[in-house]
Amino acid sequence: PRTPSALLSPPDAEKTPGYWNKGARRRLELALALHPVAERAKNIILFMGDGMGLSTMSAARIYKGQLAGGSGEESVLAMETFPHMALAKTYTIDRQVPDSAGTGTAYLCGVKANAKTLGLSGAAVYGKCHTTFGNEVDSVLHRARLAGKAVGIVTTTRVQHASPGAAYAHSASRSWYADTNMPKEALRDGCKDIAYQLVHNTDINVILGGGRMYMTPKRTPDPEYPEDPDQNGTRKDGRDLIAEWLSAKQGAHYVWDKKGLDAVDDDSVSHLMGLFEPKDMRYELNRNTSTDPSIVEMTEKAIRILRRNPNGFFLFVEDDYVPGAGGRIDHGHHSGRAKQALMEAVMLDQAVARAGELTSPSDTLTVVTADHSHVFTFGGNTPRGNSIFGLAPKKAKDKRAYTSILYGNGPGYSVRDGGRPAASLPAAEDKDYRQQAAVPLETETHSGEDVVVLAQGPMAHLFHGVQEQHYIAHAMAYAACLEPYATEPGCRTARRASHCTQCSPQTLLALLALCMAALMV
């Protein structure tokens, strides 16, 4: 691969009208041949790039191409090959610019909600335990399990985080990871922490991510970092939720490192929990590839286990792009480290590609979206092939160089010698380099613009136009004949088909013979 700062000239073919006309004709022919798949979906996979706004997707596309040795701009993400697309409006009931909890409740549970609350309607008040009861809303994942499908969660953050938490929890605060994190009043009023709900609310077949410390009693040594007391278990109630989960599930298995995950027999395990870090998993660029699995590896393992269910499955996969907030995309942006964020986006796309190899668009609806965006942008009149992490070609008005990537706010704000420090190479290419920000904040913020929704497979054409974010959950539920759409036209046929996917020819012949005998009688 080329060095990141090197420039590649566009191919000579691009200078001729024929090149562009031929490419457009090919795409036009594909568009004319496109027909909606109106069948119901047996399986659903929802990929959620936490913080993966449109500018992040565009920059990740370029980064992917440059990692492969190209100029980058002409590269194509796997998710960009999906034929159907919509925009989703991300505001919550109480915020113009949302957080991951309110948005998670929208795209998983099908209702807009208040920021910082999980799995609750807008009638619930953040931090007020007593407003939980009677205001619970169930996720598509929960409804899929009730319908007999296998379900799973894969995340690069802690499994108790806001985005995966919306799939199973009902909490007046997204921060109530363990009972230790809850106020006494909430415990007294009967609210349960998110880790407890992970184990007891929904029968989840596959749980892969971070978050070990919230599952075990206080002072329980971490298996990976036994000498570091900061990584110990945190629970005050003395419960070992991992042990409780294992004892309640027949054929369940627990792992905490990549070696353990690789050793799991896909064909014999009905339930798998893998918690690979005490809190969030490491960035891909910092990951120990011998001890921690990638999001691609976790996604593959989940699909191989879940797809054994003859009724199908629902899988939620999250990569967060920012430290301290959500998936690692979200975390990278919050810390102002664009390279970390974009590598996470590239890895999520690799997971999308691998999922496509393990499933079929004939029976699997795959949706890719984001919960919100970030105040992340790239510009500066950079030439074709410029490293996405490189410098703008001309200096700013202060006579100092600046990077193409910039943040509207965040920890990248800096003043030295009475002015903004000049950006320089190779420092700006480093994985931990913080791009400059216009406004000083401890962590960079989300932004409020719409996010993209990409879809392929059965009923993917339902994703079109500009929609409210909660529509995503309804479109998925309709596609898979889940409540409240389980009795819609076509659903009984779909259920019969899925229940018979493992019927042998001998069984079908026997059934036919019985039917014939009944008719004769």
Coordinates of C-alpha atoms in Angstrom, one line a residue, residues 24-362:
A24 CA -23.7 5.7 -15.7
R25 CA -25.4 3.4 -18.3
R26 CA -24.3 0.3 -16.3
R27 CA -25.8 1.8 -13.1
L28 CA -29.0 2.8 -15.0
E29 CA -29.4 -0.8 -16.3
L30 CA -29.1 -2.1 -12.7
A31 CA -31.6 0.4 -11.5
L32 CA -34.1 -0.6 -14.2
A33 CA -33.7 -4.2 -13.3
L34 CA -34.3 -3.6 -9.6
H35 CA -37.5 -5.0 -8.3
P36 CA -38.7 -5.0 -4.7
V37 CA -38.5 -8.3 -2.8
A38 CA -42.0 -8.3 -1.4
E39 CA -41.5 -11.6 0.5
R40 CA -41.3 -11.6 4.3
A41 CA -37.9 -11.7 6.0
K42 CA -36.9 -14.8 7.9
N43 CA -33.8 -13.1 9.3
I44 CA -33.0 -9.5 10.2
I45 CA -29.5 -8.0 10.8
L46 CA -29.4 -4.4 12.0
F47 CA -25.9 -2.8 11.8
M48 CA -25.7 0.4 13.7
G49 CA -22.6 2.7 13.4
D50 CA -22.8 4.7 16.5
G51 CA -22.0 8.3 15.4
M52 CA -21.6 7.2 11.7
G53 CA -23.0 10.3 10.1
L54 CA -22.7 10.9 6.3
S55 CA -19.4 12.8 6.6
T56 CA -18.0 9.8 8.5
M57 CA -19.2 7.4 5.9
S58 CA -17.7 9.4 3.1
A59 CA -14.3 9.8 4.9
A60 CA -14.3 6.1 5.7
R61 CA -14.9 5.2 2.1
I62 CA -11.8 7.2 1.1
Y63 CA -9.8 5.7 3.9
K64 CA -10.8 2.2 2.8
G65 CA -9.6 2.9 -0.7
Q66 CA -6.4 4.4 0.5
L67 CA -5.7 1.4 2.7
A68 CA -6.0 -0.7 -0.4
G69 CA -3.5 1.5 -2.3
G70 CA -5.9 3.6 -4.3
S71 CA -6.7 7.3 -4.3
G72 CA -9.8 6.5 -2.2
E73 CA -12.5 8.7 -3.6
E74 CA -13.8 6.1 -6.1
S75 CA -13.8 3.3 -3.5
V76 CA -17.1 1.7 -2.5
L77 CA -18.2 0.5 0.9
A78 CA -20.0 -2.8 1.1
M79 CA -23.0 -1.1 2.7
E80 CA -23.1 1.4 -0.2
T81 CA -24.0 -1.5 -2.6
F82 CA -27.4 -1.9 -0.9
P83 CA -30.1 -0.9 -3.3
H84 CA -32.5 0.9 -1.0
M85 CA -31.9 4.0 1.1
A86 CA -33.7 6.5 3.3
L87 CA -32.8 9.3 5.6
A88 CA -33.8 9.2 9.3
K89 CA -34.5 12.3 11.5
T90 CA -32.7 11.7 14.8
Y91 CA -34.2 14.3 17.2
T92 CA -35.6 12.9 20.5
I93 CA -38.8 14.2 22.3
D94 CA -36.7 16.6 24.4
R95 CA -33.6 17.3 22.3
Q96 CA -32.8 18.7 18.9
V97 CA -29.4 17.0 19.0
P98 CA -29.9 13.5 20.4
D99 CA -28.0 10.9 22.5
S100 CA -27.6 7.2 21.9
A101 CA -30.2 6.1 24.4
G102 CA -33.1 8.1 23.0
T103 CA -32.2 7.2 19.5
G104 CA -31.7 3.5 20.4
T105 CA -35.2 3.4 21.8
A106 CA -36.5 4.9 18.6
Y107 CA -34.9 2.6 16.0
L108 CA -35.2 -0.6 18.2
C109 CA -38.5 0.0 20.1
G110 CA -40.4 2.1 17.5
V111 CA -41.2 5.2 19.6
K112 CA -39.4 8.5 20.1
A113 CA -38.4 9.0 23.7
N114 CA -36.5 11.3 26.0
A115 CA -32.7 11.5 25.9
K116 CA -30.8 9.3 28.4
T117 CA -33.7 6.9 28.9
L118 CA -33.8 3.3 27.6
G119 CA -36.8 1.3 26.4
L120 CA -39.3 3.7 27.8
S121 CA -41.8 6.0 26.2
G122 CA -41.7 9.7 26.4
A123 CA -43.8 9.7 29.6
A124 CA -40.7 8.5 31.5
V125 CA -38.5 11.1 33.1
Y126 CA -34.7 10.8 33.1
G127 CA -33.3 9.6 36.4
K128 CA -36.8 9.1 38.0
C129 CA -37.2 5.4 38.7
H130 CA -40.9 5.6 39.5
T131 CA -41.7 6.8 36.0
T132 CA -40.4 3.5 34.6
F133 CA -43.3 1.4 35.5
G134 CA -46.1 1.3 33.0
N135 CA -44.0 3.1 30.4
E136 CA -42.0 0.2 29.1
V137 CA -41.7 -0.4 25.4
D138 CA -40.4 -3.6 23.9
S139 CA -37.7 -3.8 21.2
V140 CA -37.8 -5.6 17.9
L141 CA -35.2 -8.0 19.3
H142 CA -37.5 -8.9 22.2
R143 CA -40.5 -9.3 19.9
A144 CA -38.4 -11.5 17.6
R145 CA -37.5 -13.8 20.5
L146 CA -41.1 -14.1 21.6
A147 CA -41.9 -15.1 18.0
G148 CA -39.5 -18.0 18.3
K149 CA -36.5 -16.5 16.5
A150 CA -32.9 -16.6 17.8
V151 CA -31.6 -13.2 18.8
G152 CA -28.2 -11.7 19.4
I153 CA -26.2 -8.6 20.3
V154 CA -22.7 -7.8 19.1
T155 CA -21.0 -4.5 20.1
T156 CA -17.5 -3.1 20.4
T157 CA -18.6 -1.2 23.5
R158 CA -19.9 -2.6 26.8
V159 CA -23.0 -4.7 26.3
Q160 CA -24.8 -2.6 28.9
H161 CA -24.2 0.6 26.9
A162 CA -27.1 2.7 25.6
S163 CA -27.3 1.3 22.1
P164 CA -27.4 -2.4 22.9
G165 CA -29.2 -1.6 26.1
A166 CA -32.2 -0.4 24.2
A167 CA -32.7 -3.9 22.8
Y168 CA -33.5 -5.4 26.2
A169 CA -33.6 -2.9 29.1
H170 CA -36.1 -0.5 30.5
S171 CA -34.2 2.1 32.4
A172 CA -34.8 5.7 33.4
S173 CA -31.0 6.3 33.1
R174 CA -28.6 4.9 30.5
S175 CA -25.9 5.2 33.2
W176 CA -27.3 2.6 35.5
Y177 CA -24.9 -0.1 34.3
A178 CA -24.8 -2.0 37.6
D179 CA -26.5 -1.5 41.0
T180 CA -23.3 0.4 42.1
N181 CA -24.2 3.1 39.5
M182 CA -27.7 3.6 40.8
P183 CA -29.0 6.1 43.4
K184 CA -30.4 4.6 46.6
E185 CA -33.8 6.0 45.8
A186 CA -34.0 4.1 42.5
L187 CA -33.0 0.8 44.2
R188 CA -35.5 1.4 46.9
D189 CA -38.3 2.1 44.3
G190 CA -37.6 -1.3 42.7
C191 CA -35.6 -0.4 39.5
K192 CA -33.1 -2.9 38.3
D193 CA -29.7 -2.1 36.8
I194 CA -29.0 -2.6 33.1
A195 CA -26.7 -5.6 33.6
Y196 CA -29.3 -7.4 35.7
Q197 CA -31.9 -6.7 32.9
L198 CA -29.5 -8.1 30.3
V199 CA -29.6 -11.5 32.0
H200 CA -33.3 -11.5 33.2
N201 CA -35.4 -9.5 30.7
T202 CA -35.0 -11.2 27.4
D203 CA -33.7 -14.7 26.5
I204 CA -30.8 -13.5 24.3
N205 CA -28.9 -16.3 22.5
V206 CA -25.7 -14.5 21.7
I207 CA -24.2 -11.6 23.7
L208 CA -20.7 -10.4 22.5
G209 CA -18.9 -7.2 23.6
G210 CA -17.4 -5.7 26.7
G211 CA -18.7 -5.0 30.2
R212 CA -17.4 -7.8 32.5
M213 CA -17.1 -5.6 35.6
Y214 CA -20.8 -4.9 35.8
M215 CA -21.6 -8.6 36.0
T216 CA -19.7 -9.8 39.0
P217 CA -19.5 -8.9 42.8
K218 CA -17.3 -6.1 44.1
R219 CA -13.6 -7.0 44.3
T220 CA -14.0 -10.0 42.0
P221 CA -10.7 -10.1 40.1
D222 CA -10.9 -9.7 36.4
P223 CA -9.7 -12.8 34.5
E224 CA -7.6 -10.8 32.1
Y225 CA -6.3 -8.2 34.5
P226 CA -6.3 -9.9 37.9
E227 CA -3.6 -7.6 39.3
D228 CA -5.5 -4.4 38.5
P229 CA -8.1 -3.6 41.1
D230 CA -9.6 -0.9 38.9
Q231 CA -10.9 -3.7 36.6
N232 CA -12.5 -5.8 39.4
G233 CA -16.2 -6.5 39.5
T234 CA -18.4 -3.6 40.8
R235 CA -21.7 -5.2 42.0
K236 CA -22.8 -4.3 45.6
D237 CA -25.6 -7.0 45.7
G238 CA -23.1 -9.8 45.5
R239 CA -24.7 -11.4 42.4
D240 CA -22.6 -13.1 39.8
L241 CA -24.8 -12.5 36.8
I242 CA -22.6 -14.5 34.5
A243 CA -23.1 -17.6 36.7
E244 CA -26.8 -16.9 36.9
W245 CA -27.1 -16.7 33.1
L246 CA -25.1 -19.9 32.6
S247 CA -27.2 -21.8 35.1
A248 CA -30.5 -20.7 33.6
K249 CA -29.6 -21.6 30.0
Q250 CA -29.2 -25.2 28.8
G251 CA -26.3 -25.4 26.4
A252 CA -24.9 -22.0 27.4
H253 CA -21.3 -21.1 27.2
Y254 CA -19.2 -18.1 28.5
V255 CA -15.9 -16.9 27.1
W256 CA -13.7 -13.8 27.9
D257 CA -11.0 -13.9 25.2
K258 CA -10.5 -14.6 21.5
K259 CA -9.1 -18.1 22.2
G260 CA -12.3 -19.1 24.0
L261 CA -14.5 -17.6 21.3
D262 CA -12.6 -19.5 18.5
A263 CA -13.0 -22.7 20.5
V264 CA -16.8 -22.5 20.7
D265 CA -18.6 -25.1 18.6
D266 CA -21.1 -23.3 16.5
D267 CA -23.3 -26.4 16.1
S268 CA -23.7 -27.3 19.8
V269 CA -24.0 -24.0 21.6
S270 CA -27.5 -22.6 22.0
H271 CA -26.5 -19.6 24.1
L272 CA -23.1 -17.7 24.0
M273 CA -21.9 -14.8 26.2
G274 CA -18.5 -13.3 25.4
L275 CA -17.3 -10.4 27.4
F276 CA -13.9 -9.4 26.3
E277 CA -13.1 -6.3 28.4
P278 CA -14.1 -5.0 31.8
K279 CA -15.6 -1.9 30.1
D280 CA -15.6 -1.1 26.4
M281 CA -13.5 -3.0 23.9
R282 CA -10.4 -1.5 22.5
Y283 CA -10.2 0.5 19.2
E284 CA -9.3 -1.7 16.2
L285 CA -6.0 0.2 15.8
N286 CA -5.2 -0.6 19.5
R287 CA -6.7 -4.1 19.6
N288 CA -4.6 -7.1 20.7
T289 CA -5.4 -9.5 17.8
S290 CA -4.4 -12.5 19.9
T291 CA -6.7 -11.9 22.9
D292 CA -9.6 -9.7 21.6
P293 CA -11.8 -10.6 18.6
S294 CA -12.7 -8.0 16.0
I295 CA -16.2 -6.9 15.2
V296 CA -16.0 -9.0 12.0
E297 CA -15.1 -12.2 14.0
M298 CA -17.8 -11.6 16.6
T299 CA -20.4 -11.0 13.8
E300 CA -19.5 -14.2 12.1
K301 CA -19.7 -16.2 15.2
A302 CA -23.1 -14.8 16.1
I303 CA -24.5 -15.5 12.7
R304 CA -23.2 -19.1 12.6
I305 CA -25.0 -19.8 15.9
L306 CA -28.2 -17.9 15.3
R307 CA -28.9 -19.2 11.8
R308 CA -29.4 -22.7 13.2
N309 CA -32.8 -21.6 14.4
P310 CA -35.4 -22.8 11.8
N311 CA -37.6 -19.8 12.6
G312 CA -34.8 -17.3 11.7
F313 CA -33.0 -14.7 13.8
F314 CA -32.6 -11.1 14.7
L315 CA -29.0 -9.7 15.2
F316 CA -28.0 -6.3 16.3
V317 CA -24.4 -5.2 15.6
E318 CA -23.0 -2.0 16.8
D319 CA -19.7 -0.3 16.3
D320 CA -19.2 3.0 18.2
Y321 CA -16.9 5.7 16.8
V322 CA -16.1 7.8 20.0
P323 CA -14.1 7.1 23.6
G324 CA -16.2 7.3 26.7
A325 CA -19.6 7.4 25.1
G326 CA -20.7 4.5 22.9
G327 CA -19.4 2.3 20.1
R328 CA -15.9 2.9 19.1
I329 CA -16.8 5.1 16.1
D330 CA -18.6 7.4 18.4
H331 CA -15.8 7.2 21.0
G332 CA -13.2 8.1 18.4
H333 CA -15.1 11.2 17.4
H334 CA -15.8 12.3 21.0
S335 CA -12.1 12.2 21.7
G336 CA -11.4 14.1 18.5
R337 CA -9.3 11.2 17.1
A338 CA -10.6 10.9 13.6
K339 CA -8.3 8.0 12.5
Q340 CA -9.6 5.8 15.3
A341 CA -13.2 6.6 14.4
L342 CA -12.7 6.0 10.6
M343 CA -10.9 2.7 11.2
E344 CA -13.9 1.6 13.2
A345 CA -16.2 2.5 10.4
V346 CA -14.1 0.5 8.0
M347 CA -14.3 -2.5 10.3
L348 CA -18.1 -2.2 10.6
D349 CA -18.2 -2.2 6.8
Q350 CA -16.1 -5.4 6.8
A351 CA -18.6 -6.9 9.2
V352 CA -21.4 -6.0 6.8
A353 CA -19.5 -7.6 3.9
R354 CA -18.9 -10.8 5.9
A355 CA -22.6 -11.0 7.0
G356 CA -23.5 -10.8 3.3
E357 CA -21.3 -13.8 2.6
L358 CA -23.0 -15.8 5.4
T359 CA -26.6 -15.0 4.6
S360 CA -28.8 -14.6 1.5
P361 CA -30.7 -11.4 0.5
S362 CA -33.6 -13.7 -0.5

